Amino acid sequence: ELDAPWPTLPAALTEQCAVIANEKIGDHANLINHTIPVKLHARQLTALIKKAKGVAALLQTFCEHHGEFDHIHLGAFWNCLGKQARNDHAWLQRHDAALQAVRDGTLQRMPQLKARSLANVAHGMAKAGVEGSGLWLEVWSGIAREAKAQLHDFNPQALANTAWAFATAKHSAPTLFAALADASERRLHVFNPQALANTAWALAWLDDREAGDILFATTTFSRCCEMHAVKFTRAHLSQLHSWSQWRTELDAPWPTLPAALTEQCAVIANEKIGDHANLINHTIPVKLHARQLTALIKKAKGVAALLQTFCEHHGEFDHIHLGAFWNCLGKQARNDHAWLQRHDAALQAVRDGTLQRMPQLKARSLANVAHGMAKAGVEGSGLWLEVWSGIAREAKAQLHDFNPQALANTAWAFATAKHSAPTLFAALADASERRLHVFNPQALANTAWALAWLDDREAGDILFATTTFSRCCEMHAVKFTRAHLSQLHSWSQWRTELDAPWP
């Protein structure tokens, strides 16, 4: 893609990578445009979609029968994929080569989608972790366009699910949301508790004041919430608390929630974060020795326990403890990125604590924090942009102290978090190029994939211009795992697309 002059991988290794990539996608690229010998009736195809076990099986079903899909099948496919991949968003990386086929197939069927199917597709995509940017921007924009035209056919659940989906995918669609708010306002009296909470949270999350002025200007929303007060779950109350905070920040003239419900929301929010806001600035009676604190961090079971440990002992953290905290959080939350929403009220405290310790972080701790944040699903934008930028600044100044694993982990982390840092990566590529001979197979594959994923041609020209990378890969050829080969295949494709002169 870059037309970069970097050396290619050895021919035999390139072939291995291509084989693995083709196996990963079930030869999707060929299947998608061919007629499958066995055609199924509509009901048989729906049953086949619903019975598919796992993401790979669903993608295979899509590619084998895509030509027979109607709007119902596409909705069912995304609904099932959302359920299968909800707690495993890493599927986007494992099956990245299949995404183009699924994306194209979804776009192709877009004009035929009816109201219910549009809502199912959007909801499934959001649950599966498909965000409204990059490769999928056109799909989300298409859904917004088609949904706006058919909002009169959306039932209350479809309206709420669509709002939740766009917010979860971080895709702002002001024109759609203005129309959706208008359609919802007329039907709020038939919204169930989940629909009320999801819709309010969605507008708050996307900070859509225009839609808010349409939906919340009258007392209807407040009265409907009061009517369902005893039916709201803890998750719903947390969402309504986020909405209340947004309303306060805007100083909006909308009616507040009933006092009793507002109090319930606040109680849940405080329980969720273990009273983080108070603990973060107070001295805890029981102070621990450094080794005891490290042991406490490592023994914490689950995200909530780790966050509680952070808040109770944050004042005692040194750079090692902060690195250990993020390393453990990355492991605990790796397959559960929904923790960012469940504990959203705690994020400000953890973010501020991480920023506060940033100047004291040493090389190893910087790499651990970045790696842990990426594994935990903390992206390099929004609330966390300043943290990732701080890591980039501090890491660049200390790259001479990074070992090969720390260099590779940092590259992988920034790519996984989708945070481009050209200045850091140019320096990182230079530091890595001098030490490639001591990179292990994982470090080689992670670094190559990271530069390809971020499309950093400048860093690529530094790291891949000589035969060193290719020779190191050849030296480790028999040690690469299937995951490594898949990453190297992505790098090879990037090199080809750039028509880069690298070996």
Short mmCIF file of C-alpha atoms in Angstrom, two decimals, residues 16-469:
data_model
loop_
_atom_site.label_atom_id
_atom_site.label_comp_id
_atom_site.label_asym_id
_atom_site.label_seq_id
_atom_site.Cartn_x
_atom_site.Cartn_y
_atom_site.Cartn_z
CA GLN A 16 3.20 -19.42 4.75
CA CYS A 17 1.58 -16.11 5.73
CA ALA A 18 -0.75 -16.19 2.74
CA VAL A 19 -1.81 -19.75 3.54
CA ILE A 20 -2.69 -18.80 7.12
CA ALA A 21 -4.61 -15.72 5.97
CA ASN A 22 -6.66 -17.77 3.52
CA GLU A 23 -7.43 -20.35 6.20
CA LYS A 24 -8.56 -17.58 8.58
CA ILE A 25 -11.19 -16.25 6.25
CA GLY A 26 -12.37 -19.57 4.83
CA ASP A 27 -11.33 -18.33 1.36
CA HIS A 28 -14.01 -15.64 1.70
CA ALA A 29 -12.74 -13.61 -1.22
CA ASN A 30 -13.46 -16.47 -3.61
CA LEU A 31 -16.70 -17.67 -2.03
CA ILE A 32 -18.32 -14.27 -1.94
CA ASN A 33 -18.62 -14.05 -5.72
CA HIS A 34 -19.45 -17.67 -6.50
CA THR A 35 -22.68 -19.62 -6.51
CA ILE A 36 -22.81 -22.30 -3.84
CA PRO A 37 -23.98 -25.68 -5.17
CA VAL A 38 -26.50 -26.24 -2.37
CA LYS A 39 -29.06 -23.46 -2.20
CA LEU A 40 -31.27 -23.22 0.87
CA HIS A 41 -34.83 -22.11 1.44
CA ALA A 42 -35.24 -18.89 3.41
CA ARG A 43 -36.17 -20.67 6.64
CA GLN A 44 -33.31 -23.17 6.28
CA LEU A 45 -30.86 -20.30 5.83
CA THR A 46 -32.20 -18.48 8.90
CA ALA A 47 -31.83 -21.68 10.92
CA LEU A 48 -28.28 -22.18 9.63
CA ILE A 49 -27.33 -18.66 10.70
CA LYS A 50 -28.81 -19.07 14.18
CA LYS A 51 -27.17 -22.48 14.71
CA ALA A 52 -23.65 -21.35 13.72
CA LYS A 53 -21.31 -21.77 16.69
CA GLY A 54 -18.67 -19.09 16.96
CA VAL A 55 -17.53 -16.12 14.90
CA ALA A 56 -15.61 -18.18 12.34
CA ALA A 57 -18.64 -20.39 11.60
CA LEU A 58 -20.88 -17.33 11.17
CA LEU A 59 -18.43 -15.69 8.78
CA GLN A 60 -18.19 -18.93 6.79
CA THR A 61 -21.99 -19.10 6.56
CA PHE A 62 -22.07 -15.48 5.37
CA CYS A 63 -19.57 -16.13 2.61
CA GLU A 64 -21.11 -19.40 1.43
CA HIS A 65 -24.69 -18.09 1.30
CA HIS A 66 -24.32 -14.33 1.00
CA GLY A 67 -25.93 -14.38 -2.45
CA GLU A 68 -29.13 -15.84 -0.97
CA PHE A 69 -29.41 -13.34 1.90
CA ASP A 70 -32.46 -11.11 2.10
CA HIS A 71 -32.93 -8.27 4.61
CA ILE A 72 -34.10 -10.72 7.31
CA HIS A 73 -31.04 -12.95 6.92
CA LEU A 74 -28.66 -9.99 7.11
CA GLY A 75 -30.35 -8.76 10.27
CA ALA A 76 -30.20 -12.26 11.78
CA PHE A 77 -26.51 -12.60 10.82
CA TRP A 78 -25.50 -9.38 12.58
CA ASN A 79 -27.74 -10.12 15.55
CA CYS A 80 -26.00 -13.49 16.03
CA LEU A 81 -22.54 -12.07 15.38
CA GLY A 82 -23.17 -9.40 18.01
CA LYS A 83 -24.01 -12.08 20.57
CA GLN A 84 -21.06 -14.33 19.64
CA ALA A 85 -18.47 -11.53 19.59
CA ARG A 86 -19.84 -9.31 22.38
CA ASN A 87 -17.16 -10.25 24.90
CA ASP A 88 -14.46 -10.95 22.33
CA HIS A 89 -13.83 -7.83 20.24
CA ALA A 90 -10.41 -9.22 19.28
CA TRP A 91 -12.31 -11.11 16.54
CA LEU A 92 -11.90 -7.95 14.43
CA GLN A 93 -8.16 -8.57 14.38
CA ARG A 94 -8.31 -12.35 14.11
CA HIS A 95 -10.65 -12.20 11.11
CA ASP A 96 -9.55 -8.86 9.69
CA ALA A 97 -9.15 -10.32 6.19
CA ALA A 98 -12.83 -11.32 6.15
CA LEU A 99 -14.08 -7.85 7.08
CA GLN A 100 -13.92 -6.46 3.56
CA ALA A 101 -16.22 -9.21 2.25
CA VAL A 102 -18.72 -8.78 5.10
CA ARG A 103 -18.62 -5.00 4.77
CA ASP A 104 -19.21 -5.14 1.02
CA GLY A 105 -22.03 -7.64 1.44
CA THR A 106 -23.69 -5.46 4.08
CA LEU A 107 -23.41 -2.36 1.89
CA GLN A 108 -24.80 -4.28 -1.08
CA ARG A 109 -27.94 -5.25 0.84
CA MET A 110 -28.38 -1.84 2.50
CA PRO A 111 -31.06 -0.49 0.10
CA GLN A 112 -33.23 -3.59 0.71
CA LEU A 113 -33.14 -3.38 4.51
CA LYS A 114 -36.43 -2.74 6.28
CA ALA A 115 -36.83 -0.97 9.62
CA ARG A 116 -36.42 -4.02 11.88
CA SER A 117 -33.44 -5.34 9.92
CA LEU A 118 -31.73 -1.93 9.98
CA ALA A 119 -32.06 -1.83 13.76
CA ASN A 120 -30.78 -5.43 14.05
CA VAL A 121 -27.78 -4.74 11.83
CA ALA A 122 -26.82 -1.58 13.74
CA HIS A 123 -27.33 -3.24 17.13
CA GLY A 124 -25.38 -6.35 16.12
CA MET A 125 -22.50 -4.32 14.69
CA ALA A 126 -22.23 -2.27 17.87
CA LYS A 127 -22.30 -5.34 20.13
CA ALA A 128 -19.62 -6.95 17.95
CA GLY A 129 -17.34 -3.95 18.49
CA VAL A 130 -17.57 -2.59 14.92
CA GLU A 131 -16.96 1.14 15.31
CA GLY A 132 -18.25 3.91 13.09
CA SER A 133 -14.94 4.89 11.55
CA GLY A 134 -12.34 3.64 9.10
CA LEU A 135 -13.43 0.65 7.03
CA TRP A 136 -16.95 0.77 8.47
CA LEU A 137 -17.64 4.51 8.21
CA GLU A 138 -19.57 4.09 4.96
CA VAL A 139 -21.71 1.31 6.45
CA TRP A 140 -22.71 3.33 9.51
CA SER A 141 -23.41 6.36 7.32
CA GLY A 142 -25.57 4.17 5.08
CA ILE A 143 -27.53 2.85 8.06
CA ALA A 144 -28.08 6.42 9.27
CA ARG A 145 -29.39 7.45 5.86
CA GLU A 146 -31.72 4.45 5.43
CA ALA A 147 -32.92 4.52 9.05
CA LYS A 148 -33.87 8.20 8.88
CA ALA A 149 -36.04 7.48 5.84
CA GLN A 150 -37.86 4.63 7.62
CA LEU A 151 -38.18 5.88 11.21
CA HIS A 152 -41.98 5.86 10.90
CA ASP A 153 -41.75 2.04 10.77
CA PHE A 154 -39.43 1.69 13.79
CA ASN A 155 -41.04 0.37 16.97
CA PRO A 156 -39.91 1.80 20.34
CA GLN A 157 -37.34 -0.98 20.88
CA ALA A 158 -35.86 -0.42 17.42
CA LEU A 159 -35.59 3.33 18.06
CA ALA A 160 -33.79 2.78 21.37
CA ASN A 161 -31.53 0.02 20.01
CA THR A 162 -30.50 2.21 17.09
CA ALA A 163 -29.65 5.13 19.37
CA TRP A 164 -27.65 2.81 21.66
CA ALA A 165 -25.84 1.26 18.68
CA PHE A 166 -24.65 4.56 17.19
CA ALA A 167 -23.46 5.77 20.59
CA THR A 168 -21.64 2.50 21.32
CA ALA A 169 -19.99 2.65 17.88
CA LYS A 170 -19.00 6.29 18.59
CA HIS A 171 -20.61 7.36 15.32
CA SER A 172 -22.25 10.77 15.49
CA ALA A 173 -25.25 11.18 13.14
CA PRO A 174 -26.93 14.51 14.03
CA THR A 175 -29.52 14.41 11.23
CA LEU A 176 -30.63 10.89 12.14
CA PHE A 177 -30.68 11.66 15.86
CA ALA A 178 -32.79 14.79 15.43
CA ALA A 179 -35.37 12.72 13.54
CA LEU A 180 -35.03 9.83 15.98
CA ALA A 181 -35.57 12.15 18.96
CA ASP A 182 -38.70 13.53 17.32
CA ALA A 183 -40.06 10.04 16.59
CA SER A 184 -39.20 8.87 20.11
CA GLU A 185 -40.73 11.89 21.84
CA ARG A 186 -44.14 11.04 20.40
CA ARG A 187 -43.87 7.45 21.68
CA LEU A 188 -42.07 7.79 25.00
CA HIS A 189 -45.21 6.66 26.80
CA VAL A 190 -44.74 3.15 25.34
CA PHE A 191 -40.96 2.94 25.93
CA ASN A 192 -39.96 0.27 28.45
CA PRO A 193 -37.31 0.99 31.15
CA GLN A 194 -34.44 -0.30 29.02
CA ALA A 195 -35.48 1.80 26.02
CA LEU A 196 -35.75 4.95 28.15
CA ALA A 197 -32.33 4.41 29.75
CA ASN A 198 -30.55 3.41 26.52
CA THR A 199 -31.91 6.39 24.59
CA ALA A 200 -31.02 8.90 27.31
CA TRP A 201 -27.51 7.44 27.66
CA ALA A 202 -26.96 7.46 23.88
CA LEU A 203 -27.72 11.16 23.48
CA ALA A 204 -25.53 11.97 26.49
CA TRP A 205 -22.65 9.80 25.24
CA LEU A 206 -22.71 11.47 21.81
CA ASP A 207 -23.26 14.90 23.41
CA ASP A 208 -26.13 15.61 20.98
CA ARG A 209 -27.68 18.76 22.44
CA GLU A 210 -29.94 19.34 19.42
CA ALA A 211 -31.60 15.93 19.80
CA GLY A 212 -31.75 16.47 23.56
CA ASP A 213 -33.68 19.69 23.13
CA ILE A 214 -36.25 17.77 21.10
CA LEU A 215 -36.58 14.73 23.36
CA PHE A 216 -36.18 16.15 26.86
CA ALA A 217 -37.67 19.66 26.62
CA THR A 218 -41.05 18.66 28.03
CA THR A 219 -41.85 16.70 31.19
CA THR A 220 -42.73 13.57 29.18
CA PHE A 221 -39.36 11.84 29.61
CA SER A 222 -39.23 12.60 33.34
CA ARG A 223 -42.80 11.39 33.90
CA CYS A 224 -42.18 8.16 31.95
CA CYS A 225 -39.07 7.49 34.04
CA GLU A 226 -41.06 8.08 37.20
CA MET A 227 -43.71 5.63 36.00
CA HIS A 228 -41.05 2.91 35.59
CA ALA A 229 -38.93 3.89 38.62
CA VAL A 230 -39.23 0.54 40.41
CA LYS A 231 -38.45 -1.42 37.22
CA PHE A 232 -35.06 0.12 36.37
CA THR A 233 -32.12 -2.25 36.80
CA ARG A 234 -28.78 -1.15 38.25
CA ALA A 235 -27.40 -0.80 34.71
CA HIS A 236 -30.35 1.41 33.69
CA LEU A 237 -29.89 3.62 36.76
CA SER A 238 -26.21 4.03 35.89
CA GLN A 239 -27.18 5.15 32.38
CA LEU A 240 -29.72 7.62 33.75
CA HIS A 241 -27.04 8.96 36.11
CA SER A 242 -24.81 9.65 33.07
CA TRP A 243 -27.73 11.49 31.46
CA SER A 244 -28.31 13.56 34.61
CA GLN A 245 -24.63 14.52 34.76
CA TRP A 246 -24.72 15.54 31.08
CA ARG A 247 -27.83 17.67 31.68
CA THR A 248 -26.08 19.40 34.59
CA GLU A 249 -22.89 20.03 32.59
CA LEU A 250 -24.95 21.59 29.78
CA ASP A 251 -27.00 23.60 32.28
CA ALA A 252 -29.93 22.48 30.12
CA PRO A 253 -33.43 23.72 31.01
CA TRP A 254 -34.92 20.24 30.66
CA PRO A 255 -37.00 18.84 33.56
CA THR A 256 -34.91 16.79 35.98
CA LEU A 257 -35.59 13.19 36.93
CA PRO A 258 -37.81 12.80 40.02
CA ALA A 259 -35.81 13.41 43.22
CA ALA A 260 -36.14 9.82 44.48
CA LEU A 261 -34.93 8.41 41.15
CA THR A 262 -32.04 10.88 40.98
CA GLU A 263 -30.97 9.71 44.43
CA GLN A 264 -31.17 6.04 43.35
CA CYS A 265 -28.97 6.81 40.34
CA ALA A 266 -26.37 8.55 42.49
CA VAL A 267 -26.26 5.63 44.94
CA ILE A 268 -25.64 3.14 42.11
CA ALA A 269 -22.95 5.35 40.60
CA ASN A 270 -21.13 5.54 43.94
CA GLU A 271 -21.39 1.78 44.42
CA LYS A 272 -20.02 1.17 40.91
CA ILE A 273 -16.82 3.03 41.54
CA GLY A 274 -16.31 2.00 45.17
CA ASP A 275 -16.63 5.69 46.12
CA HIS A 276 -13.57 6.42 43.97
CA ALA A 277 -14.09 10.17 43.87
CA ASN A 278 -13.73 10.40 47.66
CA LEU A 279 -11.01 7.81 48.12
CA ILE A 280 -8.73 9.20 45.45
CA ASN A 281 -7.89 12.31 47.48
CA HIS A 282 -7.80 10.84 50.97
CA THR A 283 -5.14 9.05 52.95
CA ILE A 284 -6.05 5.43 53.65
CA PRO A 285 -5.53 4.40 57.31
CA VAL A 286 -3.68 1.18 56.45
CA LYS A 287 -0.55 1.92 54.43
CA LEU A 288 1.28 -0.96 52.77
CA HIS A 289 4.91 -1.67 52.03
CA ALA A 290 5.84 -1.59 48.35
CA ARG A 291 5.95 -5.40 48.05
CA GLN A 292 2.64 -5.80 49.88
CA LEU A 293 1.00 -3.33 47.51
CA THR A 294 2.37 -5.13 44.47
CA ALA A 295 1.03 -8.42 45.83
CA LEU A 296 -2.38 -6.85 46.53
CA ILE A 297 -2.60 -5.59 42.95
CA LYS A 298 -1.66 -8.97 41.48
CA LYS A 299 -4.10 -10.88 43.71
CA ALA A 300 -7.12 -8.67 42.91
CA LYS A 301 -9.83 -10.75 41.24
CA GLY A 302 -11.78 -8.91 38.57
CA VAL A 303 -11.96 -5.38 37.23
CA ALA A 304 -13.99 -4.00 40.15
CA ALA A 305 -11.48 -5.28 42.73
CA LEU A 306 -8.56 -3.78 40.79
CA LEU A 307 -10.29 -0.41 40.54
CA GLN A 308 -11.02 -0.51 44.27
CA THR A 309 -7.35 -1.26 44.98
CA PHE A 310 -6.31 1.64 42.76
CA CYS A 311 -8.56 4.09 44.58
CA GLU A 312 -7.71 2.92 48.09
CA HIS A 313 -3.93 2.92 47.56
CA HIS A 314 -3.38 5.30 44.64
CA GLY A 315 -1.47 7.71 46.90
CA GLU A 316 1.11 4.98 47.63
CA PHE A 317 1.66 3.96 43.99
CA ASP A 318 5.12 4.33 42.47
CA HIS A 319 5.93 3.72 38.79
CA ILE A 320 6.19 -0.05 39.35
CA HIS A 321 2.75 -0.25 40.97
CA LEU A 322 1.11 1.73 38.18
CA GLY A 323 2.68 -0.56 35.58
CA ALA A 324 1.54 -3.63 37.52
CA PHE A 325 -1.98 -2.22 37.89
CA TRP A 326 -2.41 -1.67 34.14
CA ASN A 327 -0.75 -4.98 33.33
CA CYS A 328 -3.26 -6.81 35.56
CA LEU A 329 -6.21 -4.73 34.33
CA GLY A 330 -5.28 -5.58 30.74
CA LYS A 331 -5.37 -9.29 31.57
CA GLN A 332 -8.64 -9.08 33.52
CA ALA A 333 -10.48 -6.94 30.95
CA ARG A 334 -8.96 -8.30 27.73
CA ASN A 335 -12.10 -10.16 26.65
CA ASP A 336 -14.53 -7.80 28.37
CA HIS A 337 -14.16 -4.28 26.97
CA ALA A 338 -17.66 -3.50 28.21
CA TRP A 339 -15.97 -2.70 31.56
CA LEU A 340 -15.38 0.78 30.13
CA GLN A 341 -19.13 1.36 30.19
CA ARG A 342 -19.88 -0.52 33.40
CA HIS A 343 -17.27 1.48 35.31
CA ASP A 344 -17.41 4.68 33.28
CA ALA A 345 -17.76 6.79 36.41
CA ALA A 346 -14.40 5.43 37.67
CA LEU A 347 -12.50 6.30 34.51
CA GLN A 348 -11.87 9.93 35.41
CA ALA A 349 -10.20 8.93 38.69
CA VAL A 350 -8.00 6.27 37.04
CA ARG A 351 -7.14 8.60 34.16
CA ASP A 352 -6.17 11.43 36.49
CA GLY A 353 -4.12 9.08 38.65
CA THR A 354 -2.27 7.74 35.60
CA LEU A 355 -1.57 11.27 34.31
CA GLN A 356 -0.37 12.32 37.77
CA ARG A 357 2.22 9.51 37.85
CA MET A 358 3.28 9.91 34.19
CA PRO A 359 6.45 11.99 34.82
CA GLN A 360 7.75 9.35 37.27
CA LEU A 361 7.29 6.38 34.91
CA LYS A 362 10.41 4.53 33.82
CA ALA A 363 10.84 2.66 30.54
CA ARG A 364 9.49 -0.71 31.66
CA SER A 365 6.50 0.87 33.45
CA LEU A 366 5.66 3.03 30.42
CA ALA A 367 5.57 -0.08 28.23
CA ASN A 368 3.45 -1.94 30.81
CA VAL A 369 0.96 0.92 31.13
CA ALA A 370 0.58 1.27 27.34
CA HIS A 371 0.30 -2.50 26.82
CA GLY A 372 -2.21 -2.90 29.64
CA MET A 373 -4.35 0.01 28.47
CA ALA A 374 -4.50 -1.40 24.95
CA LYS A 375 -5.41 -4.90 26.15
CA ALA A 376 -8.12 -3.40 28.35
CA GLY A 377 -9.68 -1.69 25.33
CA VAL A 378 -8.71 1.89 26.27
CA GLU A 379 -8.48 3.70 22.94
CA GLY A 380 -6.31 6.70 22.12
CA SER A 381 -9.10 9.24 21.80
CA GLY A 382 -11.65 11.13 23.88
CA LEU A 383 -11.05 10.98 27.63
CA TRP A 384 -7.79 9.05 27.18
CA LEU A 385 -6.19 11.11 24.37
CA GLU A 386 -4.06 13.11 26.83
CA VAL A 387 -2.83 9.91 28.51
CA TRP A 388 -1.74 8.27 25.25
CA SER A 389 -0.09 11.51 24.12
CA GLY A 390 1.73 11.67 27.47
CA ILE A 391 2.96 8.08 27.10
CA ALA A 392 4.20 8.87 23.57
CA ARG A 393 6.11 11.91 24.84
CA GLU A 394 7.69 10.11 27.83
CA ALA A 395 8.44 6.94 25.87
CA LYS A 396 10.26 8.81 23.10
CA ALA A 397 12.53 10.40 25.69
CA GLN A 398 13.39 7.02 27.24
CA LEU A 399 13.57 4.69 24.23
CA HIS A 400 17.26 4.07 24.91
CA ASP A 401 16.17 2.19 28.06
CA PHE A 402 13.50 0.06 26.34
CA ASN A 403 14.37 -3.59 25.82
CA PRO A 404 13.22 -5.31 22.59
CA GLN A 405 10.02 -6.64 24.18
CA ALA A 406 9.12 -3.19 25.51
CA LEU A 407 9.68 -1.65 22.06
CA ALA A 408 7.44 -4.23 20.38
CA ASN A 409 4.77 -4.07 23.10
CA THR A 410 4.62 -0.29 22.84
CA ALA A 411 4.24 -0.41 19.05
CA TRP A 412 1.47 -3.02 19.36
CA ALA A 413 -0.27 -1.01 22.08
CA PHE A 414 -0.46 2.24 20.12
CA ALA A 415 -1.72 0.40 17.02
CA THR A 416 -4.33 -1.53 19.01
CA ALA A 417 -5.49 1.72 20.63
CA LYS A 418 -5.66 3.33 17.16
CA HIS A 419 -3.47 6.19 18.35
CA SER A 420 -1.08 7.47 15.72
CA ALA A 421 2.18 8.90 17.10
CA PRO A 422 4.51 9.56 14.12
CA THR A 423 7.30 11.19 16.14
CA LEU A 424 7.41 8.32 18.62
CA PHE A 425 7.20 5.68 15.89
CA ALA A 426 10.05 7.21 13.86
CA ALA A 427 12.28 7.06 16.96
CA LEU A 428 10.93 3.61 17.88
CA ALA A 429 11.67 2.29 14.37
CA ASP A 430 15.22 3.63 14.60
CA ALA A 431 15.76 2.05 18.03
CA SER A 432 14.24 -1.25 16.87
CA GLU A 433 16.24 -1.40 13.63
CA ARG A 434 19.49 -1.45 15.61
CA ARG A 435 18.20 -4.34 17.78
CA LEU A 436 16.16 -6.46 15.37
CA HIS A 437 18.71 -9.26 15.66
CA VAL A 438 17.58 -9.84 19.28
CA PHE A 439 13.82 -9.54 18.61
CA ASN A 440 11.91 -12.79 19.21
CA PRO A 441 9.24 -13.99 16.73
CA GLN A 442 6.40 -12.28 18.61
CA ALA A 443 8.27 -8.95 18.76
CA LEU A 444 9.02 -9.08 15.02
CA ALA A 445 5.42 -9.86 14.09
CA ASN A 446 3.86 -7.35 16.51
CA THR A 447 6.10 -4.51 15.36
CA ALA A 448 5.51 -5.19 11.66
CA TRP A 449 1.75 -5.42 12.17
CA ALA A 450 1.68 -2.21 14.23
CA LEU A 451 3.37 -0.11 11.54
CA ALA A 452 1.10 -1.62 8.87
CA TRP A 453 -2.07 -1.08 10.97
CA LEU A 454 -1.19 2.59 11.56
CA ASP A 455 -0.02 2.99 7.95
CA ASP A 456 3.21 4.65 9.13
CA ARG A 457 5.31 4.78 5.97
CA GLU A 458 7.97 7.03 7.50
CA ALA A 459 8.69 4.54 10.29
CA GLY A 460 8.53 1.72 7.77
CA ASP A 461 11.24 3.31 5.63
CA ILE A 462 13.47 3.35 8.70
CA LEU A 463 12.77 -0.19 9.92
CA PHE A 464 12.34 -2.19 6.72
CA ALA A 465 14.65 -0.49 4.19
CA THR A 466 17.51 -2.97 4.68
CA THR A 467 17.43 -6.76 4.62
CA THR A 468 17.75 -6.99 8.42
CA PHE A 469 14.02 -7.46 9.12
#
